[in-house]
PDB file of C-alpha atoms in Angstrom:
ATOM      1  CA  UNK A   1      -2.766  50.952 -29.638  1.00  0.00           C
ATOM      2  CA  UNK A   2      -1.037  53.561 -28.822  1.00  0.00           C
ATOM      3  CA  UNK A   3      -2.831  56.853 -28.808  1.00  0.00           C
ATOM      4  CA  UNK A   4      -0.015  59.215 -27.283  1.00  0.00           C
ATOM      5  CA  UNK A   5       3.840  59.662 -28.331  1.00  0.00           C
ATOM      6  CA  UNK A   6       5.743  56.982 -26.333  1.00  0.00           C
ATOM      7  CA  UNK A   7       8.677  59.686 -25.891  1.00  0.00           C
ATOM      8  CA  UNK A   8       6.591  62.287 -24.130  1.00  0.00           C
ATOM      9  CA  UNK A   9       6.473  62.590 -20.659  1.00  0.00           C
ATOM     10  CA  UNK A  10       7.423  65.564 -17.752  1.00  0.00           C
ATOM     11  CA  UNK A  11      11.304  65.299 -17.360  1.00  0.00           C
ATOM     12  CA  UNK A  12      10.975  67.117 -13.971  1.00  0.00           C
ATOM     13  CA  UNK A  13       9.874  64.363 -12.606  1.00  0.00           C
ATOM     14  CA  UNK A  14      12.647  61.582 -13.642  1.00  0.00           C
ATOM     15  CA  UNK A  15      15.266  61.501 -10.982  1.00  0.00           C
ATOM     16  CA  UNK A  16      18.631  61.928 -11.603  1.00  0.00           C
ATOM     17  CA  UNK A  17      20.424  58.390 -12.899  1.00  0.00           C
ATOM     18  CA  UNK A  18      23.958  59.596 -12.095  1.00  0.00           C
ATOM     19  CA  UNK A  19      24.699  57.768  -9.295  1.00  0.00           C
ATOM     20  CA  UNK A  20      22.774  54.708 -10.937  1.00  0.00           C
ATOM     21  CA  UNK A  21      24.062  51.658 -13.182  1.00  0.00           C
ATOM     22  CA  UNK A  22      21.439  49.967 -16.031  1.00  0.00           C
ATOM     23  CA  UNK A  23      21.466  46.824 -17.663  1.00  0.00           C
ATOM     24  CA  UNK A  24      20.063  46.692 -21.370  1.00  0.00           C
ATOM     25  CA  UNK A  25      19.290  43.578 -23.233  1.00  0.00           C
ATOM     26  CA  UNK A  26      18.529  43.772 -26.395  1.00  0.00           C
ATOM     27  CA  UNK A  27      17.190  41.612 -29.459  1.00  0.00           C
ATOM     28  CA  UNK A  28      19.310  41.173 -32.488  1.00  0.00           C
ATOM     29  CA  UNK A  29      15.665  39.945 -34.223  1.00  0.00           C
ATOM     30  CA  UNK A  30      14.617  42.912 -36.613  1.00  0.00           C
ATOM     31  CA  UNK A  31      17.545  45.154 -35.924  1.00  0.00           C
ATOM     32  CA  UNK A  32      16.244  48.510 -37.394  1.00  0.00           C
ATOM     33  CA  UNK A  33      13.539  48.490 -35.023  1.00  0.00           C
ATOM     34  CA  UNK A  34      15.557  46.958 -31.418  1.00  0.00           C
ATOM     35  CA  UNK A  35      18.690  49.494 -33.146  1.00  0.00           C
ATOM     36  CA  UNK A  36      16.401  52.403 -32.876  1.00  0.00           C
ATOM     37  CA  UNK A  37      14.679  51.455 -29.588  1.00  0.00           C
ATOM     38  CA  UNK A  38      18.109  50.861 -28.114  1.00  0.00           C
ATOM     39  CA  UNK A  39      19.611  54.709 -29.785  1.00  0.00           C
ATOM     40  CA  UNK A  40      16.201  55.986 -27.628  1.00  0.00           C
ATOM     41  CA  UNK A  41      16.911  54.585 -24.350  1.00  0.00           C
ATOM     42  CA  UNK A  42      20.858  54.898 -24.127  1.00  0.00           C
ATOM     43  CA  UNK A  43      20.240  58.680 -25.061  1.00  0.00           C
ATOM     44  CA  UNK A  44      17.041  59.281 -22.532  1.00  0.00           C
ATOM     45  CA  UNK A  45      19.350  57.528 -19.939  1.00  0.00           C
ATOM     46  CA  UNK A  46      22.158  59.978 -20.560  1.00  0.00           C
ATOM     47  CA  UNK A  47      19.965  62.839 -21.041  1.00  0.00           C
ATOM     48  CA  UNK A  48      18.909  62.267 -17.118  1.00  0.00           C
ATOM     49  CA  UNK A  49      22.315  62.031 -16.089  1.00  0.00           C
ATOM     50  CA  UNK A  50      23.381  58.150 -16.813  1.00  0.00           C
ATOM     51  CA  UNK A  51      27.174  57.924 -17.008  1.00  0.00           C
ATOM     52  CA  UNK A  52      27.983  56.183 -20.570  1.00  0.00           C
ATOM     53  CA  UNK A  53      29.796  53.844 -18.628  1.00  0.00           C
ATOM     54  CA  UNK A  54      27.253  52.538 -16.418  1.00  0.00           C
ATOM     55  CA  UNK A  55      25.151  52.283 -19.044  1.00  0.00           C
ATOM     56  CA  UNK A  56      25.990  48.182 -19.818  1.00  0.00           C
ATOM     57  CA  UNK A  57      24.035  46.543 -23.064  1.00  0.00           C
ATOM     58  CA  UNK A  58      24.014  42.943 -23.985  1.00  0.00           C
ATOM     59  CA  UNK A  59      22.799  41.726 -27.220  1.00  0.00           C
ATOM     60  CA  UNK A  60      20.754  38.155 -27.771  1.00  0.00           C
ATOM     61  CA  UNK A  61      20.006  36.807 -30.581  1.00  0.00           C
ATOM     62  CA  UNK A  62      15.763  36.788 -30.432  1.00  0.00           C
ATOM     63  CA  UNK A  63      13.154  37.998 -28.064  1.00  0.00           C
ATOM     64  CA  UNK A  64      12.237  34.584 -26.258  1.00  0.00           C
ATOM     65  CA  UNK A  65      16.297  35.206 -25.377  1.00  0.00           C
ATOM     66  CA  UNK A  66      15.636  38.060 -23.782  1.00  0.00           C
ATOM     67  CA  UNK A  67      14.898  36.451 -20.678  1.00  0.00           C
ATOM     68  CA  UNK A  68      17.791  34.471 -20.138  1.00  0.00           C
ATOM     69  CA  UNK A  69      19.884  37.832 -20.679  1.00  0.00           C
ATOM     70  CA  UNK A  70      18.320  39.506 -18.214  1.00  0.00           C
ATOM     71  CA  UNK A  71      18.025  37.067 -15.898  1.00  0.00           C
ATOM     72  CA  UNK A  72      21.944  36.723 -16.092  1.00  0.00           C
ATOM     73  CA  UNK A  73      22.211  40.302 -15.814  1.00  0.00           C
ATOM     74  CA  UNK A  74      20.107  40.223 -12.324  1.00  0.00           C
ATOM     75  CA  UNK A  75      22.858  37.922 -10.796  1.00  0.00           C
ATOM     76  CA  UNK A  76      25.012  41.043 -11.064  1.00  0.00           C
ATOM     77  CA  UNK A  77      24.490  43.054  -8.327  1.00  0.00           C
ATOM     78  CA  UNK A  78      25.711  46.623 -10.022  1.00  0.00           C
ATOM     79  CA  UNK A  79      22.567  47.001 -11.575  1.00  0.00           C
ATOM     80  CA  UNK A  80      20.341  49.582 -10.360  1.00  0.00           C
ATOM     81  CA  UNK A  81      17.611  48.663 -13.435  1.00  0.00           C
ATOM     82  CA  UNK A  82      17.785  46.018 -16.242  1.00  0.00           C
ATOM     83  CA  UNK A  83      15.610  46.484 -19.089  1.00  0.00           C
ATOM     84  CA  UNK A  84      14.887  44.542 -22.210  1.00  0.00           C
ATOM     85  CA  UNK A  85      14.418  45.374 -25.816  1.00  0.00           C
ATOM     86  CA  UNK A  86      12.913  43.565 -28.658  1.00  0.00           C
ATOM     87  CA  UNK A  87      10.161  43.686 -31.425  1.00  0.00           C
ATOM     88  CA  UNK A  88       8.132  40.733 -32.410  1.00  0.00           C
ATOM     89  CA  UNK A  89       5.612  41.582 -35.742  1.00  0.00           C
ATOM     90  CA  UNK A  90       2.814  39.064 -36.555  1.00  0.00           C
ATOM     91  CA  UNK A  91       3.125  36.440 -39.034  1.00  0.00           C
ATOM     92  CA  UNK A  92       1.109  33.619 -40.297  1.00  0.00           C
ATOM     93  CA  UNK A  93       1.705  31.264 -37.843  1.00  0.00           C
ATOM     94  CA  UNK A  94       1.078  31.276 -33.765  1.00  0.00           C
ATOM     95  CA  UNK A  95       4.755  31.702 -32.811  1.00  0.00           C
ATOM     96  CA  UNK A  96       3.956  35.386 -32.691  1.00  0.00           C
ATOM     97  CA  UNK A  97       1.177  34.448 -29.562  1.00  0.00           C
ATOM     98  CA  UNK A  98       3.962  31.921 -28.083  1.00  0.00           C
ATOM     99  CA  UNK A  99       6.503  33.859 -28.151  1.00  0.00           C
ATOM    100  CA  UNK A 100       4.740  36.960 -26.885  1.00  0.00           C
ATOM    101  CA  UNK A 101       3.810  35.491 -23.833  1.00  0.00           C
ATOM    102  CA  UNK A 102       6.516  33.729 -23.405  1.00  0.00           C
ATOM    103  CA  UNK A 103       8.324  36.668 -22.787  1.00  0.00           C
ATOM    104  CA  UNK A 104       6.006  38.770 -20.979  1.00  0.00           C
ATOM    105  CA  UNK A 105       5.537  35.842 -18.481  1.00  0.00           C
ATOM    106  CA  UNK A 106       9.134  35.136 -18.158  1.00  0.00           C
ATOM    107  CA  UNK A 107       9.709  38.828 -17.853  1.00  0.00           C
ATOM    108  CA  UNK A 108       7.270  38.935 -15.150  1.00  0.00           C
ATOM    109  CA  UNK A 109       8.655  36.183 -12.950  1.00  0.00           C
ATOM    110  CA  UNK A 110      12.103  37.935 -12.944  1.00  0.00           C
ATOM    111  CA  UNK A 111      10.062  40.928 -11.492  1.00  0.00           C
ATOM    112  CA  UNK A 112       8.244  39.380  -8.603  1.00  0.00           C
ATOM    113  CA  UNK A 113      11.273  36.986  -7.826  1.00  0.00           C
ATOM    114  CA  UNK A 114      14.352  39.904  -7.761  1.00  0.00           C
ATOM    115  CA  UNK A 115      15.013  42.622  -6.204  1.00  0.00           C
ATOM    116  CA  UNK A 116      16.459  44.673  -9.485  1.00  0.00           C
ATOM    117  CA  UNK A 117      13.135  46.162 -11.692  1.00  0.00           C
ATOM    118  CA  UNK A 118      13.391  44.572 -15.790  1.00  0.00           C
ATOM    119  CA  UNK A 119      11.677  46.949 -17.496  1.00  0.00           C
ATOM    120  CA  UNK A 120       9.582  45.410 -20.480  1.00  0.00           C
ATOM    121  CA  UNK A 121      10.536  47.165 -23.321  1.00  0.00           C
ATOM    122  CA  UNK A 122       8.943  44.293 -26.140  1.00  0.00           C
ATOM    123  CA  UNK A 123       7.125  45.966 -29.116  1.00  0.00           C
ATOM    124  CA  UNK A 124       4.275  43.447 -30.254  1.00  0.00           C
ATOM    125  CA  UNK A 125       2.788  44.688 -33.707  1.00  0.00           C
ATOM    126  CA  UNK A 126       0.287  43.312 -36.312  1.00  0.00           C
ATOM    127  CA  UNK A 127       3.018  44.992 -39.000  1.00  0.00           C
ATOM    128  CA  UNK A 128       6.133  46.434 -39.985  1.00  0.00           C
ATOM    129  CA  UNK A 129       4.839  49.849 -39.989  1.00  0.00           C
ATOM    130  CA  UNK A 130       3.547  49.605 -37.006  1.00  0.00           C
ATOM    131  CA  UNK A 131       6.917  49.110 -35.154  1.00  0.00           C
ATOM    132  CA  UNK A 132       8.311  51.477 -37.195  1.00  0.00           C
ATOM    133  CA  UNK A 133       5.385  54.342 -35.349  1.00  0.00           C
ATOM    134  CA  UNK A 134       6.868  52.745 -31.704  1.00  0.00           C
ATOM    135  CA  UNK A 135      10.407  52.928 -32.592  1.00  0.00           C
ATOM    136  CA  UNK A 136      11.133  56.513 -33.579  1.00  0.00           C
ATOM    137  CA  UNK A 137       8.299  57.304 -36.049  1.00  0.00           C
ATOM    138  CA  UNK A 138       4.687  59.062 -35.239  1.00  0.00           C
ATOM    139  CA  UNK A 139       4.155  57.614 -31.726  1.00  0.00           C
ATOM    140  CA  UNK A 140       7.867  57.761 -30.426  1.00  0.00           C
ATOM    141  CA  UNK A 141      10.321  55.797 -29.042  1.00  0.00           C
ATOM    142  CA  UNK A 142       9.393  52.668 -26.756  1.00  0.00           C
ATOM    143  CA  UNK A 143      13.066  52.919 -25.867  1.00  0.00           C
ATOM    144  CA  UNK A 144      12.914  56.260 -24.942  1.00  0.00           C
ATOM    145  CA  UNK A 145       9.429  55.242 -22.531  1.00  0.00           C
ATOM    146  CA  UNK A 146      11.738  52.336 -20.794  1.00  0.00           C
ATOM    147  CA  UNK A 147      14.668  54.734 -19.888  1.00  0.00           C
ATOM    148  CA  UNK A 148      12.329  56.597 -17.795  1.00  0.00           C
ATOM    149  CA  UNK A 149      10.513  53.862 -16.464  1.00  0.00           C
ATOM    150  CA  UNK A 150      13.964  52.004 -15.374  1.00  0.00           C
ATOM    151  CA  UNK A 151      14.843  55.420 -13.771  1.00  0.00           C
ATOM    152  CA  UNK A 152      11.984  55.566 -11.665  1.00  0.00           C
ATOM    153  CA  UNK A 153      11.795  51.868 -11.041  1.00  0.00           C
ATOM    154  CA  UNK A 154      16.037  52.729 -10.303  1.00  0.00           C
ATOM    155  CA  UNK A 155      14.894  55.178  -7.436  1.00  0.00           C
ATOM    156  CA  UNK A 156      11.658  52.934  -6.229  1.00  0.00           C
TER     157      UNK A 156
END
């Protein structure tokens, strides 16, 4: 469980993103969560200099499709980093485990085989409250954290 606010970071250690272009793939599933993650991500990218016209957002139906969406964005040479945003909340079946493992492995594979960093922004929570806490609630916004990671990795 997260023990710190995901939105807290040292802004002085974040490079200027003015000349960077970002691709964001966001899941339509759990839209109240993924929409908040997207808002946090975009606002943090812009806070650090990214121009709105250099932030390209695409949606996919669910979290498993984040892999395909991110892969398609890696084929575009114009991105400095790609961010995937989604939310899977545990239910009564093993579906949660399969989706979380599949997305994790798929994004890891993209990072190992491509020259563009793909930032993992998939919330994997036990319940809706945990997701809300990480999408602008008491633990901050994972979207903010993903934006900072994307800027740093693009500069890497």
